[in-house]
Amino acid sequence: MTLLRRKKDRVLPGLSITLGFSVLYLSLIVLIPLAALALKSAELSPSEWWDTVSDPRVVASYRLSLLTAFFAALVNLVFGLLLAWVLVRYKFPGKRIVDGLIDLPFALPTAVAGIALTTIYAPKGWVGSLLEPLGIKVAYTPLGITLALIFIGIPFVVRTVQPVLQDMESDMEEAAVLLGSYRARTFFKVILPDLIPPLLTGFALAFARGIGEYGSVVFISGNMPMKTEIAPLLIITKLEQYEYSQAAAVAVVLLLISFVLLLFINILQRWSNRRLRSVKGG
C-alpha cells in the first residue's frame, strides 16, 4: 500500500525538476515583468517619484479604483452567493441557460461590455432615461463604474462558491430543521461557516479584477480627472504622453496597494480555514 502511494505521488518527475520548471515559469510570466516595472519606475529620482505618486490627480484615481472595486466585490459577494445557491439547490426551466449566462462576462470583450452598459445607463439610454427623472445618474459617475465592475466580477464569486455548495451534504441542514432550528439559524450556524473560505476567495478575485479593469470602465466612467478617472486609465494616459517612468511609478504603487489588500484577505481566509477545522475537530 505504501509503495503504491509513493508511485502515485511520483507520477510527475521529481521535486527538483518540477520545482525548477515552476520557478522558471513563474519568473518569466510574473516576476521578471514586475521587476522590469519596478526598475522602470526607479529611473525617476526619489523626489520625482514621490511627486508623481502623490499628485492629487493620481491619489484621486487610486481612491476611486479601490473604493469602486471594493464595493463591487462586496455586492458580488452577496448576490453571487444567492445565484450559486439558486443554481445548486433548485430546479427550474432555463436553469442551464442561466448557468451559462454567468460565464458571459468572461467571454465578452470588456470594451463591448462597457459600450453596452453605457448605452443602457446613459441619460438617454433605456434604463438611464427612467432613472434621470428620479435624480439618479448612473453613467459617468462612480456608481456607473461600480456597476461595470459588478458585471465583470460576478462570475468569480459564483464559480468559487458553486462547487462547494454542490459538495455539501444537505443531511445536516435537514437535521437542524427537524430539530426545530429556524432556517436563518441553520444557514448562519451550519451552512455559512463552510462557505466563508470560498466567499473570501471569490471576493479577492473580484476585487483584484476590479482594481485593474479598464475596458468595461473607460466608456461608462466619463474619464473626468479628480472625479471619474480610474488609475488604469491614468496609466494609459501617461503612456500615451510618453511618460513611461511616471506610468510605471503609478502602476507600482497600485500594485503594492493591491498586494497588501490581497495578502490581508488571504490571511483572513487561512484564519477562517483553521477556525473551521478546529470547530469541526472539537
PDB file of C-alpha atoms in Angstrom:
ATOM      1  CA  MET A   1       0.000   0.000   0.000  1.00  0.00           C
ATOM      2  CA  THR A   2       2.841   2.379   0.884  1.00  0.00           C
ATOM      3  CA  LEU A   3       4.644   1.514  -2.354  1.00  0.00           C
ATOM      4  CA  LEU A   4       1.510   2.230  -4.411  1.00  0.00           C
ATOM      5  CA  ARG A   5       1.052   5.542  -2.644  1.00  0.00           C
ATOM      6  CA  ARG A   6       4.660   6.514  -3.347  1.00  0.00           C
ATOM      7  CA  LYS A   7       4.254   5.593  -7.027  1.00  0.00           C
ATOM      8  CA  LYS A   8       1.065   7.635  -7.169  1.00  0.00           C
ATOM      9  CA  ASP A   9       2.845  10.632  -5.680  1.00  0.00           C
ATOM     10  CA  ARG A  10       5.635  10.312  -8.233  1.00  0.00           C
ATOM     11  CA  VAL A  11       3.598  10.288 -11.437  1.00  0.00           C
ATOM     12  CA  LEU A  12       5.269  13.591 -12.317  1.00  0.00           C
ATOM     13  CA  PRO A  13       9.090  13.977 -12.253  1.00  0.00           C
ATOM     14  CA  GLY A  14      10.923  14.585  -9.003  1.00  0.00           C
ATOM     15  CA  LEU A  15      10.752  17.679  -6.853  1.00  0.00           C
ATOM     16  CA  SER A  16      13.888  19.298  -8.251  1.00  0.00           C
ATOM     17  CA  ILE A  17      12.681  19.141 -11.869  1.00  0.00           C
ATOM     18  CA  THR A  18       9.075  20.189 -11.238  1.00  0.00           C
ATOM     19  CA  LEU A  19      10.153  22.936  -8.839  1.00  0.00           C
ATOM     20  CA  GLY A  20      12.698  24.210 -11.350  1.00  0.00           C
ATOM     21  CA  PHE A  21      10.128  24.409 -14.148  1.00  0.00           C
ATOM     22  CA  SER A  22       7.633  26.045 -11.789  1.00  0.00           C
ATOM     23  CA  VAL A  23      10.113  28.732 -10.711  1.00  0.00           C
ATOM     24  CA  LEU A  24      11.166  29.313 -14.337  1.00  0.00           C
ATOM     25  CA  TYR A  25       7.566  29.672 -15.487  1.00  0.00           C
ATOM     26  CA  LEU A  26       6.689  31.953 -12.580  1.00  0.00           C
ATOM     27  CA  SER A  27       9.750  34.101 -13.249  1.00  0.00           C
ATOM     28  CA  LEU A  28       9.041  34.523 -16.966  1.00  0.00           C
ATOM     29  CA  ILE A  29       5.337  35.230 -16.562  1.00  0.00           C
ATOM     30  CA  VAL A  30       5.198  37.173 -13.273  1.00  0.00           C
ATOM     31  CA  LEU A  31       8.454  38.044 -11.520  1.00  0.00           C
ATOM     32  CA  ILE A  32      10.530  39.399 -14.413  1.00  0.00           C
ATOM     33  CA  PRO A  33       7.777  41.703 -15.771  1.00  0.00           C
ATOM     34  CA  LEU A  34       7.100  43.038 -12.270  1.00  0.00           C
ATOM     35  CA  ALA A  35      10.805  43.571 -11.695  1.00  0.00           C
ATOM     36  CA  ALA A  36      11.055  45.416 -15.008  1.00  0.00           C
ATOM     37  CA  LEU A  37       8.155  47.612 -13.935  1.00  0.00           C
ATOM     38  CA  ALA A  38       9.907  48.491 -10.681  1.00  0.00           C
ATOM     39  CA  LEU A  39      13.203  49.178 -12.483  1.00  0.00           C
ATOM     40  CA  LYS A  40      11.461  51.469 -14.971  1.00  0.00           C
ATOM     41  CA  SER A  41       9.929  53.494 -12.144  1.00  0.00           C
ATOM     42  CA  ALA A  42      13.361  53.662 -10.488  1.00  0.00           C
ATOM     43  CA  GLU A  43      14.591  55.813 -13.365  1.00  0.00           C
ATOM     44  CA  LEU A  44      12.935  58.718 -11.562  1.00  0.00           C
ATOM     45  CA  SER A  45      14.744  60.460  -8.732  1.00  0.00           C
ATOM     46  CA  PRO A  46      13.206  59.959  -5.269  1.00  0.00           C
ATOM     47  CA  SER A  47      11.681  63.442  -5.306  1.00  0.00           C
ATOM     48  CA  GLU A  48      10.273  62.965  -8.831  1.00  0.00           C
ATOM     49  CA  TRP A  49       8.917  59.533  -7.892  1.00  0.00           C
ATOM     50  CA  TRP A  50       7.159  60.930  -4.822  1.00  0.00           C
ATOM     51  CA  ASP A  51       5.790  63.926  -6.709  1.00  0.00           C
ATOM     52  CA  THR A  52       4.362  61.560  -9.325  1.00  0.00           C
ATOM     53  CA  VAL A  53       2.586  59.138  -6.984  1.00  0.00           C
ATOM     54  CA  SER A  54       1.406  61.820  -4.527  1.00  0.00           C
ATOM     55  CA  ASP A  55      -0.096  64.099  -7.156  1.00  0.00           C
ATOM     56  CA  PRO A  56      -3.720  64.879  -6.180  1.00  0.00           C
ATOM     57  CA  ARG A  57      -4.975  63.576  -9.520  1.00  0.00           C
ATOM     58  CA  VAL A  58      -3.136  60.277  -9.032  1.00  0.00           C
ATOM     59  CA  VAL A  59      -4.327  59.913  -5.427  1.00  0.00           C
ATOM     60  CA  ALA A  60      -7.911  60.564  -6.540  1.00  0.00           C
ATOM     61  CA  SER A  61      -7.609  57.830  -9.184  1.00  0.00           C
ATOM     62  CA  TYR A  62      -6.268  55.387  -6.568  1.00  0.00           C
ATOM     63  CA  ARG A  63      -9.149  56.178  -4.243  1.00  0.00           C
ATOM     64  CA  LEU A  64     -11.752  55.767  -6.966  1.00  0.00           C
ATOM     65  CA  SER A  65     -10.349  52.468  -8.256  1.00  0.00           C
ATOM     66  CA  LEU A  66     -10.024  50.909  -4.809  1.00  0.00           C
ATOM     67  CA  LEU A  67     -13.408  52.054  -3.481  1.00  0.00           C
ATOM     68  CA  THR A  68     -15.403  51.072  -6.561  1.00  0.00           C
ATOM     69  CA  ALA A  69     -13.637  47.706  -6.779  1.00  0.00           C
ATOM     70  CA  PHE A  70     -14.288  47.071  -3.073  1.00  0.00           C
ATOM     71  CA  PHE A  71     -17.985  47.916  -3.170  1.00  0.00           C
ATOM     72  CA  ALA A  72     -18.483  45.989  -6.423  1.00  0.00           C
ATOM     73  CA  ALA A  73     -16.841  42.910  -4.892  1.00  0.00           C
ATOM     74  CA  LEU A  74     -18.987  43.350  -1.772  1.00  0.00           C
ATOM     75  CA  VAL A  75     -22.184  43.403  -3.838  1.00  0.00           C
ATOM     76  CA  ASN A  76     -20.997  40.363  -5.790  1.00  0.00           C
ATOM     77  CA  LEU A  77     -20.289  38.594  -2.506  1.00  0.00           C
ATOM     78  CA  VAL A  78     -23.982  38.757  -1.569  1.00  0.00           C
ATOM     79  CA  PHE A  79     -25.642  38.252  -4.919  1.00  0.00           C
ATOM     80  CA  GLY A  80     -23.051  35.737  -6.100  1.00  0.00           C
ATOM     81  CA  LEU A  81     -23.911  33.586  -3.108  1.00  0.00           C
ATOM     82  CA  LEU A  82     -27.617  33.887  -3.910  1.00  0.00           C
ATOM     83  CA  LEU A  83     -27.046  32.956  -7.556  1.00  0.00           C
ATOM     84  CA  ALA A  84     -24.879  29.980  -6.643  1.00  0.00           C
ATOM     85  CA  TRP A  85     -27.475  28.841  -4.089  1.00  0.00           C
ATOM     86  CA  VAL A  86     -30.319  29.003  -6.640  1.00  0.00           C
ATOM     87  CA  LEU A  87     -28.305  27.170  -9.300  1.00  0.00           C
ATOM     88  CA  VAL A  88     -27.322  24.361  -6.928  1.00  0.00           C
ATOM     89  CA  ARG A  89     -30.378  23.879  -4.730  1.00  0.00           C
ATOM     90  CA  TYR A  90     -33.311  24.461  -7.107  1.00  0.00           C
ATOM     91  CA  LYS A  91     -34.549  23.096 -10.421  1.00  0.00           C
ATOM     92  CA  PHE A  92     -36.396  25.439 -12.771  1.00  0.00           C
ATOM     93  CA  PRO A  93     -36.947  25.906 -16.523  1.00  0.00           C
ATOM     94  CA  GLY A  94     -33.989  27.543 -18.232  1.00  0.00           C
ATOM     95  CA  LYS A  95     -31.543  26.656 -15.463  1.00  0.00           C
ATOM     96  CA  ARG A  96     -28.811  25.680 -17.947  1.00  0.00           C
ATOM     97  CA  ILE A  97     -29.249  28.960 -19.782  1.00  0.00           C
ATOM     98  CA  VAL A  98     -28.904  30.952 -16.558  1.00  0.00           C
ATOM     99  CA  ASP A  99     -25.860  28.895 -15.600  1.00  0.00           C
ATOM    100  CA  GLY A 100     -24.281  29.648 -18.960  1.00  0.00           C
ATOM    101  CA  LEU A 101     -25.033  33.372 -18.716  1.00  0.00           C
ATOM    102  CA  ILE A 102     -22.927  33.544 -15.533  1.00  0.00           C
ATOM    103  CA  ASP A 103     -19.786  32.996 -17.624  1.00  0.00           C
ATOM    104  CA  LEU A 104     -20.739  35.573 -20.255  1.00  0.00           C
ATOM    105  CA  PRO A 105     -18.567  38.360 -18.719  1.00  0.00           C
ATOM    106  CA  PHE A 106     -15.567  36.023 -19.134  1.00  0.00           C
ATOM    107  CA  ALA A 107     -16.165  35.574 -22.871  1.00  0.00           C
ATOM    108  CA  LEU A 108     -17.490  39.028 -23.726  1.00  0.00           C
ATOM    109  CA  PRO A 109     -14.809  41.585 -24.696  1.00  0.00           C
ATOM    110  CA  THR A 110     -14.627  44.170 -21.943  1.00  0.00           C
ATOM    111  CA  ALA A 111     -14.932  47.046 -24.395  1.00  0.00           C
ATOM    112  CA  VAL A 112     -18.196  45.602 -25.712  1.00  0.00           C
ATOM    113  CA  ALA A 113     -19.481  45.303 -22.146  1.00  0.00           C
ATOM    114  CA  GLY A 114     -18.546  48.916 -21.444  1.00  0.00           C
ATOM    115  CA  ILE A 115     -20.280  50.199 -24.572  1.00  0.00           C
ATOM    116  CA  ALA A 116     -23.398  48.158 -23.801  1.00  0.00           C
ATOM    117  CA  LEU A 117     -23.601  49.391 -20.217  1.00  0.00           C
ATOM    118  CA  THR A 118     -23.049  52.983 -21.294  1.00  0.00           C
ATOM    119  CA  THR A 119     -25.789  52.696 -23.915  1.00  0.00           C
ATOM    120  CA  ILE A 120     -28.241  51.328 -21.363  1.00  0.00           C
ATOM    121  CA  TYR A 121     -27.451  53.638 -18.443  1.00  0.00           C
ATOM    122  CA  ALA A 122     -26.682  56.887 -20.292  1.00  0.00           C
ATOM    123  CA  PRO A 123     -29.152  59.741 -19.612  1.00  0.00           C
ATOM    124  CA  LYS A 124     -30.904  58.908 -22.897  1.00  0.00           C
ATOM    125  CA  GLY A 125     -30.495  55.129 -22.570  1.00  0.00           C
ATOM    126  CA  TRP A 126     -33.191  52.559 -21.864  1.00  0.00           C
ATOM    127  CA  VAL A 127     -32.666  52.495 -18.117  1.00  0.00           C
ATOM    128  CA  GLY A 128     -30.923  55.848 -17.704  1.00  0.00           C
ATOM    129  CA  SER A 129     -33.893  57.745 -19.164  1.00  0.00           C
ATOM    130  CA  LEU A 130     -36.113  56.176 -16.486  1.00  0.00           C
ATOM    131  CA  LEU A 131     -33.709  56.944 -13.639  1.00  0.00           C
ATOM    132  CA  GLU A 132     -32.876  60.523 -14.638  1.00  0.00           C
ATOM    133  CA  PRO A 133     -36.315  61.965 -13.656  1.00  0.00           C
ATOM    134  CA  LEU A 134     -35.743  60.394 -10.213  1.00  0.00           C
ATOM    135  CA  GLY A 135     -32.456  62.251  -9.844  1.00  0.00           C
ATOM    136  CA  ILE A 136     -30.395  59.061 -10.226  1.00  0.00           C
ATOM    137  CA  LYS A 137     -27.461  59.307 -12.622  1.00  0.00           C
ATOM    138  CA  VAL A 138     -25.516  56.135 -13.367  1.00  0.00           C
ATOM    139  CA  ALA A 139     -23.349  56.732 -16.422  1.00  0.00           C
ATOM    140  CA  TYR A 140     -20.296  58.985 -15.995  1.00  0.00           C
ATOM    141  CA  THR A 141     -20.394  58.630 -12.205  1.00  0.00           C
ATOM    142  CA  PRO A 142     -18.674  56.339  -9.651  1.00  0.00           C
ATOM    143  CA  LEU A 143     -21.978  54.436  -9.500  1.00  0.00           C
ATOM    144  CA  GLY A 144     -21.603  53.540 -13.170  1.00  0.00           C
ATOM    145  CA  ILE A 145     -18.031  52.374 -12.590  1.00  0.00           C
ATOM    146  CA  THR A 146     -19.200  50.184  -9.712  1.00  0.00           C
ATOM    147  CA  LEU A 147     -21.951  48.740 -11.889  1.00  0.00           C
ATOM    148  CA  ALA A 148     -19.457  47.829 -14.612  1.00  0.00           C
ATOM    149  CA  LEU A 149     -17.190  46.145 -12.052  1.00  0.00           C
ATOM    150  CA  ILE A 150     -20.162  44.211 -10.660  1.00  0.00           C
ATOM    151  CA  PHE A 151     -20.869  42.955 -14.171  1.00  0.00           C
ATOM    152  CA  ILE A 152     -17.362  41.665 -14.808  1.00  0.00           C
ATOM    153  CA  GLY A 153     -16.820  40.346 -11.245  1.00  0.00           C
ATOM    154  CA  ILE A 154     -19.934  38.285 -10.566  1.00  0.00           C
ATOM    155  CA  PRO A 155     -18.614  35.042 -12.197  1.00  0.00           C
ATOM    156  CA  PHE A 156     -15.655  34.904  -9.789  1.00  0.00           C
ATOM    157  CA  VAL A 157     -17.889  34.608  -6.732  1.00  0.00           C
ATOM    158  CA  VAL A 158     -20.450  32.256  -8.294  1.00  0.00           C
ATOM    159  CA  ARG A 159     -17.861  29.858  -9.686  1.00  0.00           C
ATOM    160  CA  THR A 160     -15.895  29.638  -6.440  1.00  0.00           C
ATOM    161  CA  VAL A 161     -18.952  29.087  -4.224  1.00  0.00           C
ATOM    162  CA  GLN A 162     -20.923  26.798  -6.545  1.00  0.00           C
ATOM    163  CA  PRO A 163     -18.637  23.698  -6.318  1.00  0.00           C
ATOM    164  CA  VAL A 164     -18.564  23.930  -2.511  1.00  0.00           C
ATOM    165  CA  LEU A 165     -22.355  24.061  -2.355  1.00  0.00           C
ATOM    166  CA  GLN A 166     -22.564  21.075  -4.683  1.00  0.00           C
ATOM    167  CA  ASP A 167     -20.283  19.032  -2.422  1.00  0.00           C
ATOM    168  CA  MET A 168     -22.096  19.973   0.773  1.00  0.00           C
ATOM    169  CA  GLU A 169     -24.449  17.358   2.146  1.00  0.00           C
ATOM    170  CA  SER A 170     -27.987  18.513   2.896  1.00  0.00           C
ATOM    171  CA  ASP A 171     -28.421  15.979   5.738  1.00  0.00           C
ATOM    172  CA  MET A 172     -27.122  18.372   8.401  1.00  0.00           C
ATOM    173  CA  GLU A 173     -29.446  21.121   7.213  1.00  0.00           C
ATOM    174  CA  GLU A 174     -32.444  18.802   7.261  1.00  0.00           C
ATOM    175  CA  ALA A 175     -31.494  17.505  10.703  1.00  0.00           C
ATOM    176  CA  ALA A 176     -31.203  21.054  12.052  1.00  0.00           C
ATOM    177  CA  VAL A 177     -34.630  21.959  10.680  1.00  0.00           C
ATOM    178  CA  LEU A 178     -36.205  18.780  12.088  1.00  0.00           C
ATOM    179  CA  LEU A 179     -34.723  19.597  15.495  1.00  0.00           C
ATOM    180  CA  GLY A 180     -36.603  22.880  15.473  1.00  0.00           C
ATOM    181  CA  SER A 181     -33.884  25.254  14.335  1.00  0.00           C
ATOM    182  CA  TYR A 182     -35.031  28.273  12.356  1.00  0.00           C
ATOM    183  CA  ARG A 183     -33.939  28.449   8.726  1.00  0.00           C
ATOM    184  CA  ALA A 184     -31.915  31.607   9.342  1.00  0.00           C
ATOM    185  CA  ARG A 185     -30.124  29.992  12.276  1.00  0.00           C
ATOM    186  CA  THR A 186     -29.484  26.865  10.213  1.00  0.00           C
ATOM    187  CA  PHE A 187     -27.944  28.951   7.454  1.00  0.00           C
ATOM    188  CA  PHE A 188     -25.679  31.036   9.710  1.00  0.00           C
ATOM    189  CA  LYS A 189     -24.631  28.192  12.032  1.00  0.00           C
ATOM    190  CA  VAL A 190     -24.468  25.185   9.707  1.00  0.00           C
ATOM    191  CA  ILE A 191     -24.023  26.357   6.119  1.00  0.00           C
ATOM    192  CA  LEU A 192     -22.254  29.721   6.209  1.00  0.00           C
ATOM    193  CA  PRO A 193     -19.113  28.605   8.122  1.00  0.00           C
ATOM    194  CA  ASP A 194     -18.242  26.183   5.300  1.00  0.00           C
ATOM    195  CA  LEU A 195     -18.836  28.891   2.712  1.00  0.00           C
ATOM    196  CA  ILE A 196     -16.627  31.583   4.249  1.00  0.00           C
ATOM    197  CA  PRO A 197     -13.336  30.386   2.608  1.00  0.00           C
ATOM    198  CA  PRO A 198     -14.755  30.227  -0.957  1.00  0.00           C
ATOM    199  CA  LEU A 199     -16.597  33.510  -0.391  1.00  0.00           C
ATOM    200  CA  LEU A 200     -13.339  35.187   0.606  1.00  0.00           C
ATOM    201  CA  THR A 201     -11.630  33.687  -2.437  1.00  0.00           C
ATOM    202  CA  GLY A 202     -14.377  34.936  -4.742  1.00  0.00           C
ATOM    203  CA  PHE A 203     -14.264  38.365  -3.107  1.00  0.00           C
ATOM    204  CA  ALA A 204     -10.486  38.570  -3.537  1.00  0.00           C
ATOM    205  CA  LEU A 205     -10.671  37.549  -7.212  1.00  0.00           C
ATOM    206  CA  ALA A 206     -13.474  40.006  -7.994  1.00  0.00           C
ATOM    207  CA  PHE A 207     -11.700  42.771  -6.074  1.00  0.00           C
ATOM    208  CA  ALA A 208      -8.382  42.166  -7.837  1.00  0.00           C
ATOM    209  CA  ARG A 209     -10.066  42.085 -11.246  1.00  0.00           C
ATOM    210  CA  GLY A 210     -11.915  45.306 -10.453  1.00  0.00           C
ATOM    211  CA  ILE A 211      -8.773  47.224  -9.466  1.00  0.00           C
ATOM    212  CA  GLY A 212      -7.098  46.613 -12.810  1.00  0.00           C
ATOM    213  CA  GLU A 213     -10.193  46.686 -15.035  1.00  0.00           C
ATOM    214  CA  TYR A 214     -10.005  49.122 -17.936  1.00  0.00           C
ATOM    215  CA  GLY A 215     -12.083  48.160 -20.986  1.00  0.00           C
ATOM    216  CA  SER A 216     -15.526  47.921 -19.406  1.00  0.00           C
ATOM    217  CA  VAL A 217     -14.993  51.025 -17.248  1.00  0.00           C
ATOM    218  CA  VAL A 218     -13.419  53.535 -19.619  1.00  0.00           C
ATOM    219  CA  PHE A 219     -16.652  54.142 -21.542  1.00  0.00           C
ATOM    220  CA  ILE A 220     -19.098  54.421 -18.653  1.00  0.00           C
ATOM    221  CA  SER A 221     -16.810  56.415 -16.348  1.00  0.00           C
ATOM    222  CA  GLY A 222     -16.672  59.624 -18.374  1.00  0.00           C
ATOM    223  CA  ASN A 223     -12.945  59.920 -17.529  1.00  0.00           C
ATOM    224  CA  MET A 224     -13.191  63.208 -15.669  1.00  0.00           C
ATOM    225  CA  PRO A 225      -9.980  63.944 -13.701  1.00  0.00           C
ATOM    226  CA  MET A 226     -10.445  64.033  -9.922  1.00  0.00           C
ATOM    227  CA  LYS A 227     -13.989  62.657 -10.339  1.00  0.00           C
ATOM    228  CA  THR A 228     -14.348  59.568 -12.528  1.00  0.00           C
ATOM    229  CA  GLU A 229     -10.784  58.890 -13.691  1.00  0.00           C
ATOM    230  CA  ILE A 230      -9.609  55.405 -12.664  1.00  0.00           C
ATOM    231  CA  ALA A 231      -5.967  54.505 -12.059  1.00  0.00           C
ATOM    232  CA  PRO A 232      -5.573  52.194 -15.102  1.00  0.00           C
ATOM    233  CA  LEU A 233      -6.844  54.989 -17.355  1.00  0.00           C
ATOM    234  CA  LEU A 234      -4.347  57.415 -15.818  1.00  0.00           C
ATOM    235  CA  ILE A 235      -1.554  54.926 -16.513  1.00  0.00           C
ATOM    236  CA  ILE A 236      -2.665  54.648 -20.163  1.00  0.00           C
ATOM    237  CA  THR A 237      -2.789  58.450 -20.395  1.00  0.00           C
ATOM    238  CA  LYS A 238       0.786  58.755 -19.164  1.00  0.00           C
ATOM    239  CA  LEU A 239       1.932  56.080 -21.602  1.00  0.00           C
ATOM    240  CA  GLU A 240       0.298  57.950 -24.488  1.00  0.00           C
ATOM    241  CA  GLN A 241       2.209  61.061 -23.377  1.00  0.00           C
ATOM    242  CA  TYR A 242       5.472  59.029 -23.411  1.00  0.00           C
ATOM    243  CA  GLU A 243       5.843  59.415 -19.637  1.00  0.00           C
ATOM    244  CA  TYR A 244       6.870  55.791 -19.208  1.00  0.00           C
ATOM    245  CA  SER A 245       8.664  56.170 -15.887  1.00  0.00           C
ATOM    246  CA  GLN A 246       5.754  58.092 -14.351  1.00  0.00           C
ATOM    247  CA  ALA A 247       3.301  55.468 -15.612  1.00  0.00           C
ATOM    248  CA  ALA A 248       5.465  52.730 -14.095  1.00  0.00           C
ATOM    249  CA  ALA A 249       5.587  54.575 -10.759  1.00  0.00           C
ATOM    250  CA  VAL A 250       1.789  54.871 -10.642  1.00  0.00           C
ATOM    251  CA  ALA A 251       1.482  51.191 -11.545  1.00  0.00           C
ATOM    252  CA  VAL A 252       3.971  50.133  -8.843  1.00  0.00           C
ATOM    253  CA  VAL A 253       2.039  51.926  -6.095  1.00  0.00           C
ATOM    254  CA  LEU A 254      -1.244  50.443  -7.321  1.00  0.00           C
ATOM    255  CA  LEU A 255       0.409  47.039  -7.388  1.00  0.00           C
ATOM    256  CA  LEU A 256       1.700  47.418  -3.820  1.00  0.00           C
ATOM    257  CA  ILE A 257      -1.704  48.543  -2.503  1.00  0.00           C
ATOM    258  CA  SER A 258      -3.413  45.621  -4.248  1.00  0.00           C
ATOM    259  CA  PHE A 259      -0.817  43.161  -2.941  1.00  0.00           C
ATOM    260  CA  VAL A 260      -1.233  44.306   0.672  1.00  0.00           C
ATOM    261  CA  LEU A 261      -5.026  44.122   0.489  1.00  0.00           C
ATOM    262  CA  LEU A 262      -5.000  40.694  -1.156  1.00  0.00           C
ATOM    263  CA  LEU A 263      -2.434  39.455   1.363  1.00  0.00           C
ATOM    264  CA  PHE A 264      -4.758  40.558   4.165  1.00  0.00           C
ATOM    265  CA  ILE A 265      -7.668  38.714   2.540  1.00  0.00           C
ATOM    266  CA  ASN A 266      -5.547  35.562   2.160  1.00  0.00           C
ATOM    267  CA  ILE A 267      -4.500  35.730   5.823  1.00  0.00           C
ATOM    268  CA  LEU A 268      -8.148  36.133   6.793  1.00  0.00           C
ATOM    269  CA  GLN A 269      -9.072  33.166   4.606  1.00  0.00           C
ATOM    270  CA  ARG A 270      -6.356  30.999   6.185  1.00  0.00           C
ATOM    271  CA  TRP A 271      -7.537  32.008   9.665  1.00  0.00           C
ATOM    272  CA  SER A 272     -11.131  31.084   8.788  1.00  0.00           C
ATOM    273  CA  ASN A 273      -9.976  27.702   7.464  1.00  0.00           C
ATOM    274  CA  ARG A 274      -8.092  26.960  10.680  1.00  0.00           C
ATOM    275  CA  ARG A 275     -11.008  28.067  12.812  1.00  0.00           C
ATOM    276  CA  LEU A 276     -13.392  25.894  10.797  1.00  0.00           C
ATOM    277  CA  ARG A 277     -11.119  22.847  11.193  1.00  0.00           C
ATOM    278  CA  SER A 278     -10.803  23.420  14.942  1.00  0.00           C
ATOM    279  CA  VAL A 279     -14.589  23.700  15.323  1.00  0.00           C
ATOM    280  CA  LYS A 280     -15.190  20.529  13.339  1.00  0.00           C
ATOM    281  CA  GLY A 281     -12.373  18.727  15.142  1.00  0.00           C
ATOM    282  CA  GLY A 282     -13.778  19.787  18.515  1.00  0.00           C
TER     283      GLY A 282
END
